[in-house]
Coordinates of N, CA and C in Angstrom, one line a residue:
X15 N -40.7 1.2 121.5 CA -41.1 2.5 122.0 C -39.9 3.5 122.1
X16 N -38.7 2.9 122.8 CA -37.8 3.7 123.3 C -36.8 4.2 121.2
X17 N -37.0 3.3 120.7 CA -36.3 3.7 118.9 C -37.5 5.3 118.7
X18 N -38.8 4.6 118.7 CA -39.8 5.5 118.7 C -39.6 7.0 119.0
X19 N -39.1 7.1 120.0 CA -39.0 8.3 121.1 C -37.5 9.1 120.5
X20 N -36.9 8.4 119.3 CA -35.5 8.6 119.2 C -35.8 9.9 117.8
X21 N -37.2 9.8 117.2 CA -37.6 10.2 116.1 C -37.9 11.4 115.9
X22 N -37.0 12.9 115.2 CA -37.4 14.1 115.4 C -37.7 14.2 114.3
X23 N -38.9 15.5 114.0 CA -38.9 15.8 112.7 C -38.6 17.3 112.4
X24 N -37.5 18.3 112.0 CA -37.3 19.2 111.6 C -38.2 20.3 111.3
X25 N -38.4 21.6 111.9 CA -39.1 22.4 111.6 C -40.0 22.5 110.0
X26 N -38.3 22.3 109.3 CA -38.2 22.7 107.9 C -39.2 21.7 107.2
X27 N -39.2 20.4 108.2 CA -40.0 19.5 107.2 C -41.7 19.9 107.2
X28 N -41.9 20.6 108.1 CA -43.8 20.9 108.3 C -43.9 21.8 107.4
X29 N -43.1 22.9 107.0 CA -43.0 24.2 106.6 C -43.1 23.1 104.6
X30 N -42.1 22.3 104.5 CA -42.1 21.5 103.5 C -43.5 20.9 103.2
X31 N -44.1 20.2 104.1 CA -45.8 20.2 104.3 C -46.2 20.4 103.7
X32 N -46.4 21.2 104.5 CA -47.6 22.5 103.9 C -47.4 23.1 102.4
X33 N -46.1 23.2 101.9 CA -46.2 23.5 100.0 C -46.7 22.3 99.4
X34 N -46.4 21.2 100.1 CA -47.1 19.5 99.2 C -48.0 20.1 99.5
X35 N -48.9 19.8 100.9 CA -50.1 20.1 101.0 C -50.8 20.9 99.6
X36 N -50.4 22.1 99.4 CA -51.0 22.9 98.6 C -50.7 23.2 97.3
X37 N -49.8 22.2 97.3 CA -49.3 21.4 95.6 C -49.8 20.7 95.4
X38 N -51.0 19.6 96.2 CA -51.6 18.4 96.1 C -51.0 17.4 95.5
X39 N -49.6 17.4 96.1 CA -48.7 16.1 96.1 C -48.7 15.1 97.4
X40 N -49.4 15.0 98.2 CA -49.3 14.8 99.2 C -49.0 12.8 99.1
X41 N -49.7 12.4 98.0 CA -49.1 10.6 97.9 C -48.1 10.8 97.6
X42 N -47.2 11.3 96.4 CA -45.8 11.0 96.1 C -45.3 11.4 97.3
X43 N -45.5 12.7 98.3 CA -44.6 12.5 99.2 C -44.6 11.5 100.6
X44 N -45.6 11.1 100.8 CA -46.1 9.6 101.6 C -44.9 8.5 100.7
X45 N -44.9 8.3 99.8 CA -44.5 7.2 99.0 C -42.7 7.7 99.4
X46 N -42.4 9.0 99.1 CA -41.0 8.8 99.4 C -40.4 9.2 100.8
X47 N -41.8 9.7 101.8 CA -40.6 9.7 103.4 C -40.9 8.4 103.6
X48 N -42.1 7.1 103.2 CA -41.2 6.0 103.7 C -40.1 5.0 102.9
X49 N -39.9 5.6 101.9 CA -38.5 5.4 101.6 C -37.4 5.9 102.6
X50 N -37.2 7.2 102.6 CA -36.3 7.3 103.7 C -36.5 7.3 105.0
X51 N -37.7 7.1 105.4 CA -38.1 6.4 106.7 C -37.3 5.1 107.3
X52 N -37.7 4.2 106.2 CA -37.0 3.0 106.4 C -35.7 2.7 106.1
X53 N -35.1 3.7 105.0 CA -33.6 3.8 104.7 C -33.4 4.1 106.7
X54 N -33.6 5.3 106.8 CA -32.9 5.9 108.1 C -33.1 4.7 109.3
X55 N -34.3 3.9 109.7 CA -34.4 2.8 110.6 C -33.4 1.8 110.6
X56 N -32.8 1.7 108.9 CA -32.1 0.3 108.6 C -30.9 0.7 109.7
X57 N -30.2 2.2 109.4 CA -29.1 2.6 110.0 C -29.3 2.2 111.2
X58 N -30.9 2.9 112.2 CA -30.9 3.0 113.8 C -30.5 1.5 114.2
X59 N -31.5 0.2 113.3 CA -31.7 -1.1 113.5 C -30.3 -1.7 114.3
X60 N -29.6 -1.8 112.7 CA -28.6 -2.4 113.2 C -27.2 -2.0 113.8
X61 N -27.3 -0.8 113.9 CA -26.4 0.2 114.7 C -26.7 -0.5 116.4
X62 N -28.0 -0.1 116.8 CA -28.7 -1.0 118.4 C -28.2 -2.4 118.3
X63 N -28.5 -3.2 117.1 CA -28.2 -4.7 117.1 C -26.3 -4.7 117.4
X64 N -25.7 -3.5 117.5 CA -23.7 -3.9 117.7 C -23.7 -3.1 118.6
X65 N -24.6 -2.5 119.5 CA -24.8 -1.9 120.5 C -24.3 -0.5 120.7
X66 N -24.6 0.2 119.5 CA -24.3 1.8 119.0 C -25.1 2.5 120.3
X67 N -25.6 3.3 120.8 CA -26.3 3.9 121.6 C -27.1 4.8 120.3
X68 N -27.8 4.5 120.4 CA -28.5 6.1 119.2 C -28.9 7.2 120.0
X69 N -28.9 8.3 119.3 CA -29.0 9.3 120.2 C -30.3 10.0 119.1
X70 N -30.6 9.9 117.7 CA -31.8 10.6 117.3 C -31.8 10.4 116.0
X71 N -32.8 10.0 115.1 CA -32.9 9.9 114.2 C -33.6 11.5 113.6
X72 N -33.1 12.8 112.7 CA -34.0 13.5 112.5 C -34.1 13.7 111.3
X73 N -35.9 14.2 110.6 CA -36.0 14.1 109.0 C -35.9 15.6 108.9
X74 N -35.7 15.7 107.7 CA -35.3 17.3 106.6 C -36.0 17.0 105.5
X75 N -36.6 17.9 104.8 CA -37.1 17.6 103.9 C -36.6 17.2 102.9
X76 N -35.1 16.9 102.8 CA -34.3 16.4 101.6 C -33.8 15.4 102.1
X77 N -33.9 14.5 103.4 CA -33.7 13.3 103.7 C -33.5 13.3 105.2
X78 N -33.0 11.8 105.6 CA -32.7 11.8 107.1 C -31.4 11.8 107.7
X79 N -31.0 11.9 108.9 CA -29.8 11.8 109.5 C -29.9 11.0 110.9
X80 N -29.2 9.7 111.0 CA -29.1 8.9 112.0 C -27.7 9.1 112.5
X81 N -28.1 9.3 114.0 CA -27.2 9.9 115.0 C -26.4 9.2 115.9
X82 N -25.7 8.9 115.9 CA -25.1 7.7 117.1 C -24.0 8.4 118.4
X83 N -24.1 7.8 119.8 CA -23.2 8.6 120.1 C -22.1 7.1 120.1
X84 N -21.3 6.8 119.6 CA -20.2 5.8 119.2 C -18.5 6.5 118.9
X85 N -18.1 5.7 119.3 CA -16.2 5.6 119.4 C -15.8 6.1 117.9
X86 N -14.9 7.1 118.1 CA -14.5 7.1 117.0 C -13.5 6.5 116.1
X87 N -13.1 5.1 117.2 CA -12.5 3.8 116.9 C -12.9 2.8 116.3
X88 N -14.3 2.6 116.1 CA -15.6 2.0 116.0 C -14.8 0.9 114.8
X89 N -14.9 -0.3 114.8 CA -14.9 -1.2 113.8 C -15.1 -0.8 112.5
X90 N -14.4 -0.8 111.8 CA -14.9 -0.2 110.2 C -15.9 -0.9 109.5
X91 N -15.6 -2.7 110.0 CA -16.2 -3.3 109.1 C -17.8 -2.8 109.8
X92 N -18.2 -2.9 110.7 CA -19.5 -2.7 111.5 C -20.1 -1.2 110.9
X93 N -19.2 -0.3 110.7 CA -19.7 0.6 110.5 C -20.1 1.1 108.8
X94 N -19.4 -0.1 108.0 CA -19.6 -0.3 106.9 C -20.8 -1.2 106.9
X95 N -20.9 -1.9 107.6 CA -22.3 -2.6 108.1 C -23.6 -1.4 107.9
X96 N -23.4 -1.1 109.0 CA -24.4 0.0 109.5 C -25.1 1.0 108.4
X97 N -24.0 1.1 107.5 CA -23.9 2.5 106.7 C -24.7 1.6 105.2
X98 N -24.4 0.0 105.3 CA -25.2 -0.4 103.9 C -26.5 -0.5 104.5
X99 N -27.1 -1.0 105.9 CA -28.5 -1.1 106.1 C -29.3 -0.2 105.6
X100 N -28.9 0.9 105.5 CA -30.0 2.2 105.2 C -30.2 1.5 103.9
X101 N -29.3 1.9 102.8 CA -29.6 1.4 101.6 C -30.7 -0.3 101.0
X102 N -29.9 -1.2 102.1 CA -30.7 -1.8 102.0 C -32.4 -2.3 102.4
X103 N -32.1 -1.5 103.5 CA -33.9 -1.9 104.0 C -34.6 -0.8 103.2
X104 N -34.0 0.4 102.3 CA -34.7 1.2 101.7 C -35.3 -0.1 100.3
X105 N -34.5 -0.9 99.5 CA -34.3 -1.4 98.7 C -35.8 -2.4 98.8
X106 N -35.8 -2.9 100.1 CA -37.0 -4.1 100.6 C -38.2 -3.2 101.0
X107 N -38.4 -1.7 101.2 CA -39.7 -1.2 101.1 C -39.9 -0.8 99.9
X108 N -38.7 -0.2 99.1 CA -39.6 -0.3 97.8 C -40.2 -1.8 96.8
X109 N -39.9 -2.8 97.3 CA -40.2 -3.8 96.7 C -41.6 -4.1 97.4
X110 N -41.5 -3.7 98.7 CA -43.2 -4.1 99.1 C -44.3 -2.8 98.8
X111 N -43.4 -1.5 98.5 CA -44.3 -1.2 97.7 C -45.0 -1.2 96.6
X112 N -43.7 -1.7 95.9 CA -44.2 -2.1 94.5 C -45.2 -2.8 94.7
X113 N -45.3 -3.8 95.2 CA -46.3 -5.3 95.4 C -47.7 -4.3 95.6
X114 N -48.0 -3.4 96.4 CA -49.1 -3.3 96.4 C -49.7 -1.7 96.2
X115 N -48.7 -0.9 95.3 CA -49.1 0.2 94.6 C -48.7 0.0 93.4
X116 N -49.2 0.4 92.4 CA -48.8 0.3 90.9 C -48.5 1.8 90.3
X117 N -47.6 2.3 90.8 CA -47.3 3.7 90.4 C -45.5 3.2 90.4
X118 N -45.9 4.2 88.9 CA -44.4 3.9 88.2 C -43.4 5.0 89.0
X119 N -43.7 5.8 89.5 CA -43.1 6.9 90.2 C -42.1 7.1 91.5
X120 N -43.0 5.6 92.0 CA -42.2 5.1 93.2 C -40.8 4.7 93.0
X121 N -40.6 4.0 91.7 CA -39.5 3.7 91.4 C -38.4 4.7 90.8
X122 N -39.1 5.9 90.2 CA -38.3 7.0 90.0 C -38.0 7.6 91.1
X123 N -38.2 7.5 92.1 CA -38.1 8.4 93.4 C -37.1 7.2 94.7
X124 N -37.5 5.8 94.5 CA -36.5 5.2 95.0 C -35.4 5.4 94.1
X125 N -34.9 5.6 92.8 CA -33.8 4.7 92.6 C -33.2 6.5 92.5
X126 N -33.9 7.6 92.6 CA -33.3 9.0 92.9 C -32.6 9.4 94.3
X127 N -33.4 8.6 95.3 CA -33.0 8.2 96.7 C -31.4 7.7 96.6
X128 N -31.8 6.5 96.1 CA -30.8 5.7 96.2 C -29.4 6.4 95.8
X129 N -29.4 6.3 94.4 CA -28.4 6.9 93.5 C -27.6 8.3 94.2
X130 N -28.4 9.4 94.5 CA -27.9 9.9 95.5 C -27.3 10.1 96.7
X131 N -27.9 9.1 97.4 CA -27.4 8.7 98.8 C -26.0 8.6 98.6
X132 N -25.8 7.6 97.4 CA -24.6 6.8 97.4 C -23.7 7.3 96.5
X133 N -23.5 8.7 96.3 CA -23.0 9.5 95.3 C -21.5 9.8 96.6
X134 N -20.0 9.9 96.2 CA -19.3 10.2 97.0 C -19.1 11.6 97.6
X135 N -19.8 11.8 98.3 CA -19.7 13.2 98.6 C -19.7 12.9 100.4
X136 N -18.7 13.4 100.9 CA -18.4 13.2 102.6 C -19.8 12.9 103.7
X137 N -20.7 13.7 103.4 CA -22.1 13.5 104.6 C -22.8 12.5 103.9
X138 N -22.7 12.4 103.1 CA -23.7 11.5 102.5 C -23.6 9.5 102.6
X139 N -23.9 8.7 102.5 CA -23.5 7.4 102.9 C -22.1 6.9 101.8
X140 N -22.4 7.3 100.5 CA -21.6 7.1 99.8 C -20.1 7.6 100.3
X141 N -19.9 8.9 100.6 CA -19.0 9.9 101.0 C -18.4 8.9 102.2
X142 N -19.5 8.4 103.3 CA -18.6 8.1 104.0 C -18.3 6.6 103.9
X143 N -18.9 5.9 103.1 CA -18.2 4.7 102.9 C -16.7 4.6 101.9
X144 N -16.9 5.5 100.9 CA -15.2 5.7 100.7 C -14.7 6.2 101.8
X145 N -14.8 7.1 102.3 CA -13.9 7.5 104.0 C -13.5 6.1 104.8
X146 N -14.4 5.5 105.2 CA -14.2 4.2 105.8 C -13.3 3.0 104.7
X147 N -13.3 3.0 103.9 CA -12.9 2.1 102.7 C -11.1 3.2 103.0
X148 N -10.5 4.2 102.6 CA -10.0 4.8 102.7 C -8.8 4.5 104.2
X149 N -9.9 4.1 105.5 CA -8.8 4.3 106.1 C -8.7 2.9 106.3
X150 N -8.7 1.8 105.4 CA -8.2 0.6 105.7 C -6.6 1.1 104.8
X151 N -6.4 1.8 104.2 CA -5.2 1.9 103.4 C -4.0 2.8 103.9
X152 N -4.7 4.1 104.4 CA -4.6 5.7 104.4 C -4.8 5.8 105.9
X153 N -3.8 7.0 106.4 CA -4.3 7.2 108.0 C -5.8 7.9 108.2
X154 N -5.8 8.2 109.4 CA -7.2 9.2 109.7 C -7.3 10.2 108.8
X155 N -6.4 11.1 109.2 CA -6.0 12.3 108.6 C -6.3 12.7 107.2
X156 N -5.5 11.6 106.4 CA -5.7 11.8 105.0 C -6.6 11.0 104.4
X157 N -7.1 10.0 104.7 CA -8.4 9.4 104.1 C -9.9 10.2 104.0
X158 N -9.7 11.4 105.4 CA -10.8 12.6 105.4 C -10.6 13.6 104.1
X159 N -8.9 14.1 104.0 CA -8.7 15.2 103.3 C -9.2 14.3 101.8
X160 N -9.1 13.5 101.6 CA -9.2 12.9 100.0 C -10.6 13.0 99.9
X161 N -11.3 12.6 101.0 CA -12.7 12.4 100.6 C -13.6 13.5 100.4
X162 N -12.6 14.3 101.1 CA -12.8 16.1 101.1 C -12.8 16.8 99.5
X163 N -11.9 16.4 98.7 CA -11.3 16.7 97.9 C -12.4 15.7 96.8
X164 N -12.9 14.5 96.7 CA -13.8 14.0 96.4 C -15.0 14.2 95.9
X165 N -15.3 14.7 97.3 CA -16.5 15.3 97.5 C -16.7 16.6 96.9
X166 N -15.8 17.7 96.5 CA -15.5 18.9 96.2 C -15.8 18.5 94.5
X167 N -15.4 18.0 94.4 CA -15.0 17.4 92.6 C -16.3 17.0 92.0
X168 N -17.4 15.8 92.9 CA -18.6 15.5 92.8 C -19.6 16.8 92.8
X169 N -19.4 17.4 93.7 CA -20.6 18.4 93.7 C -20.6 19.4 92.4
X170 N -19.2 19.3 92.5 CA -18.8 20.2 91.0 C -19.5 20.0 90.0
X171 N -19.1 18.6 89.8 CA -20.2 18.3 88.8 C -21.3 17.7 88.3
X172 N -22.2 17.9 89.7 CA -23.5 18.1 89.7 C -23.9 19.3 89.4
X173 N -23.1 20.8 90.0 CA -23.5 22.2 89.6 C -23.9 21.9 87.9
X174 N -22.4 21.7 87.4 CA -21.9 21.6 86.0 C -23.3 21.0 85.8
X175 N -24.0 19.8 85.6 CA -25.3 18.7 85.2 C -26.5 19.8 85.6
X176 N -26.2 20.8 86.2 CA -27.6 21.6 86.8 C -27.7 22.9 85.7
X177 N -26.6 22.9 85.5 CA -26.4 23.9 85.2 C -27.0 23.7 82.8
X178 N -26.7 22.4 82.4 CA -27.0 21.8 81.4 C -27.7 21.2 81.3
X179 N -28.7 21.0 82.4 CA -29.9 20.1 82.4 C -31.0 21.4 82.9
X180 N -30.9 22.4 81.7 CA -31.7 23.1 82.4 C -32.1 23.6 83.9
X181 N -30.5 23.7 84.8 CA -31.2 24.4 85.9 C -32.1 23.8 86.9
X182 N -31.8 22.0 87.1 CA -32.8 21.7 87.7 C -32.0 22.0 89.0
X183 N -33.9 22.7 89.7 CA -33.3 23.9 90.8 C -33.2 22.6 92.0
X184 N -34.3 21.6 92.0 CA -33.8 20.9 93.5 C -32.3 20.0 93.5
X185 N -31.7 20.0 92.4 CA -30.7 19.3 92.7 C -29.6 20.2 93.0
X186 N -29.7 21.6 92.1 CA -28.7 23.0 92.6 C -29.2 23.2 94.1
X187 N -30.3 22.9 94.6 CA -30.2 23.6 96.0 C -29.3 22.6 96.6
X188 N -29.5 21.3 96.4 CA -28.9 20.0 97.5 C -27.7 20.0 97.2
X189 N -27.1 20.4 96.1 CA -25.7 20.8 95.3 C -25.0 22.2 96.4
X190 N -25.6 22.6 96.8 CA -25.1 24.1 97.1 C -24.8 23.4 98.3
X191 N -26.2 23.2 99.3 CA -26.2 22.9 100.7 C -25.3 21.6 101.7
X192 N -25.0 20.8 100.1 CA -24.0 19.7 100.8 C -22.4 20.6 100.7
X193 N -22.7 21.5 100.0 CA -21.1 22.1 99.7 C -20.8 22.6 101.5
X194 N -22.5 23.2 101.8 CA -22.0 23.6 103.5 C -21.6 22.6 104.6
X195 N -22.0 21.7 104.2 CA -21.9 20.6 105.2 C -20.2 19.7 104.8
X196 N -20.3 19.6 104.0 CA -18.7 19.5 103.9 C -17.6 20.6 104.4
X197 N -17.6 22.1 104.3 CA -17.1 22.7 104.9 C -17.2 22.5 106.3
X198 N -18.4 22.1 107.0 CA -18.9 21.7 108.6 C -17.6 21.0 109.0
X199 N -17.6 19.5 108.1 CA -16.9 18.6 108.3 C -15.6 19.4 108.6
X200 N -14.9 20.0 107.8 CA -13.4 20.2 107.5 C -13.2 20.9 108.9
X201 N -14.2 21.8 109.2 CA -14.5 22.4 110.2 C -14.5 21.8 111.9
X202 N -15.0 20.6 111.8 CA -15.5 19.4 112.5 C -14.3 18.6 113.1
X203 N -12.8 18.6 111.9 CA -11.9 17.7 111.9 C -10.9 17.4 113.4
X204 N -10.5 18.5 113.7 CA -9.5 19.2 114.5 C -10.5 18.5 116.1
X205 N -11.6 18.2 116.2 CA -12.4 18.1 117.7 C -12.8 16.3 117.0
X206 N -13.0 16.1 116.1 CA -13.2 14.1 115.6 C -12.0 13.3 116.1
X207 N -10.8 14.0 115.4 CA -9.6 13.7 115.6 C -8.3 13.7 117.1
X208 N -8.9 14.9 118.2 CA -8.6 15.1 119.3 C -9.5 13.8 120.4
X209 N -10.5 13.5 119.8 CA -11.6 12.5 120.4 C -11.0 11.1 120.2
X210 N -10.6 10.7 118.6 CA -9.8 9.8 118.1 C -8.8 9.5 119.1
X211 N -7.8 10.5 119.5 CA -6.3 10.1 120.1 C -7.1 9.5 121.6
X212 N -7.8 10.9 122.2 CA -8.0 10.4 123.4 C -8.8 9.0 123.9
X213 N -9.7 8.8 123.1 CA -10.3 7.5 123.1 C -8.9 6.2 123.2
X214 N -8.1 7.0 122.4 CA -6.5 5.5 122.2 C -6.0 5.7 123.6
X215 N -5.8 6.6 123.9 CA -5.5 7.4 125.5 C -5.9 6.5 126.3
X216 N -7.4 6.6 126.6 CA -8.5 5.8 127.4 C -8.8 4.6 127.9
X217 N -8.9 3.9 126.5 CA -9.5 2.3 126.0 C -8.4 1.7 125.6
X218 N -8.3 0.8 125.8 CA -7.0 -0.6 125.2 C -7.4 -1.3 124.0
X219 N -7.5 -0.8 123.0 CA -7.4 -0.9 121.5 C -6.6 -2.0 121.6
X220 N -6.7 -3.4 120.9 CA -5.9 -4.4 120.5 C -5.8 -4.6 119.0
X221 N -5.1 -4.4 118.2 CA -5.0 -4.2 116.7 C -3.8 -5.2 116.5
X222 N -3.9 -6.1 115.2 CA -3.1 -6.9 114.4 C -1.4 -6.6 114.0
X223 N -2.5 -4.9 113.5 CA -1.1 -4.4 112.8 C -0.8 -3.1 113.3
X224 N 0.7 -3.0 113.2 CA 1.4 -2.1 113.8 C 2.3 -1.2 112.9
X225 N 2.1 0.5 113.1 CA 2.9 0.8 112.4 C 3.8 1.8 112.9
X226 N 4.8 2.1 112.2 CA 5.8 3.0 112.2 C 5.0 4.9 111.8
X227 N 4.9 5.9 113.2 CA 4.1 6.6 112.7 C 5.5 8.0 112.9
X228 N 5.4 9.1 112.0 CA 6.5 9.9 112.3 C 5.6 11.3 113.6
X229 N 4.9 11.2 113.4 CA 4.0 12.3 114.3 C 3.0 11.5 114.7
X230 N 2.0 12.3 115.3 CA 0.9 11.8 116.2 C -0.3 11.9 115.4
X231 N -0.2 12.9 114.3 CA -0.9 13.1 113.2 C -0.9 11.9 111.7
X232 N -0.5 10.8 112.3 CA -0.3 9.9 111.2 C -0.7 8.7 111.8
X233 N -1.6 8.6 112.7 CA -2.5 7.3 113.2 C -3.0 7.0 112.1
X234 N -3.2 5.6 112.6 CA -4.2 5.0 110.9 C -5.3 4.4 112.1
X235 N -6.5 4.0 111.4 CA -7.7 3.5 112.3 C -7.0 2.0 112.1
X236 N -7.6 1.3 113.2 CA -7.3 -0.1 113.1 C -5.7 -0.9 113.4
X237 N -4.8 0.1 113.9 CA -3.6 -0.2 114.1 C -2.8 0.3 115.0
X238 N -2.0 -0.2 115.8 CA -1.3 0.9 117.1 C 0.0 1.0 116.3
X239 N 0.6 2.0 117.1 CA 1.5 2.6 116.2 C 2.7 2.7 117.8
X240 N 4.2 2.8 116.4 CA 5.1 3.4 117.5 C 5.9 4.7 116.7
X241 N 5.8 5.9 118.0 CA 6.3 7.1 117.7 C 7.6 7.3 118.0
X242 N 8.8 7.6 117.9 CA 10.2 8.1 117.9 C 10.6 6.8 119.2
X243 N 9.9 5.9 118.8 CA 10.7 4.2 119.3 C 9.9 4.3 120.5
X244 N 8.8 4.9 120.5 CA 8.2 4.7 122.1 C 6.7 3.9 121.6
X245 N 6.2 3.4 122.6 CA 4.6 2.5 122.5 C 3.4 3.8 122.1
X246 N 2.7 3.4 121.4 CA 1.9 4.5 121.2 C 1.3 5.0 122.8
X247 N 0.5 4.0 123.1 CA -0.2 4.7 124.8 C 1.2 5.2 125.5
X248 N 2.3 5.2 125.3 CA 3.3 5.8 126.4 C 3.2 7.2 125.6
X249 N 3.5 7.3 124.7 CA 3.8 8.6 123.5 C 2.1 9.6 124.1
X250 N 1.6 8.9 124.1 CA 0.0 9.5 124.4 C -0.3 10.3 125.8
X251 N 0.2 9.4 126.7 CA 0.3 9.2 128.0 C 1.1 11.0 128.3
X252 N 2.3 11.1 127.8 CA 3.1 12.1 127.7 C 2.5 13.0 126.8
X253 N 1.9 13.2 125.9 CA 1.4 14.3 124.8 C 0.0 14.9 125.8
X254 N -0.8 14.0 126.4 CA -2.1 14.4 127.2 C -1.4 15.3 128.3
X255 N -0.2 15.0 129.1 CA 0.4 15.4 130.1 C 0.9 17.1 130.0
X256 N 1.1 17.1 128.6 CA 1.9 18.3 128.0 C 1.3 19.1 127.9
X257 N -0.5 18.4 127.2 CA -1.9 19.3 127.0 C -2.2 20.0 128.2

């Protein structure tokens, strides 16, 4: 009940409704919000199962967004976890739909789901599992800007595919509207990254590996660092004090 209660649905999506409604599409779109129904649950599922707090799952008529309030320290591997569930439990309802609808459509519309999701573009799961993949190599900092830059290059050309595929207008709108949400992000960076240090501030991070960082701007996830020959938490300790 309490996952239940976590479930919003966006204005935009009733207003979305109501055009099925009076498009008399109203099965195909049953067939694909529980595709991303169950994509988005896979996220809440096992996010609760590593003891993520969720804070809201909410639908848009062009998909879902699962909310967590979690560390921005958070285990990569777990969160690479988290981030394959959607995909997968999307994968296991279209198979039980298959089983007991015979519409060839479901599978045009899961494997459109899918393929999209996992397209590299920053908001998207794809986007952020290169980001996460990224900062096993790359610090915070620049594992974001690359995926930024990524992501920029992808949408590009999808315009470009919209633009030669005849204009197909729902992929130019999702084309346009993730261009906003990546700006959000870039926007977003400067308050993700201030959360980042002070969380290191806070909590006693134990990491393997250690690195040599030249600024405070060159953390890597997964690693403590030492700044101009001092312990990262002392270097911290002094930069919060200065704030």
């Amino acid at each position: 009940m309490k996952l239940i209660s976590k479930i919003k649905f966006d204005i935009s999506l009733y207003l979305f409704l109501g055009l099925i409604l009076f498009a008399g599409m109203f099965k195909e779109f049953t067939f694909v919000f529980l595709l991303l129904f169950f994509h988005e649950l896979g996220h809440a599922i096992v996010g609760i199962l590593f003891h993520w707090k969720l804070l809201k799952i909410t639908f848009y008529p062009y998909g879902g967004i699962t909310t967590f309030d979690k560390l921005e320290n958070s285990s990569i591997l777990k969160e690479i976890i988290i981030l394959l569930a959607g995909p997968f439990f999307q994968i296991i309802t279209y198979f039980l739909l298959s089983i007991f609808f015979n519409y060839s459509y479901i599978k045009t519309y899961h494997l459109s789901i899918l393929i999209f999701n996992l397209l590299p573009i920053l908001t998207l799961d794809g986007g952020r599992l290169i980001n996460l993949l990224l900062n096993k190599i790359f610090t915070y900092l620049t594992s974001f800007y690359i995926c930024v830059a990524i992501s920029f290059i992808t949408i590009l050309l999808l315009i470009i595919f919209c633009i030669f595929n005849y204009l197909n207008l729902n992929l130019f709108l999702m084309s346009i509207f993730l261009v906003f949400k990546v700006i959000k992000s870039i926007k977003d960076i400067k308050y993700c990254y201030e959360r980042f240090l002070v969380e290191r501030y806070l909590y006693q991070f134990k990491y393997s590996k250690i690195s040599i960082s030249k600024s405070i701007y060159s953390f890597y996830k997964e690693r403590n660092h030492y700044i101009d020959f001092q312990d990262e938490k002392d270097y911290l300790n002094k930069y919060f004090k200065r704030q």
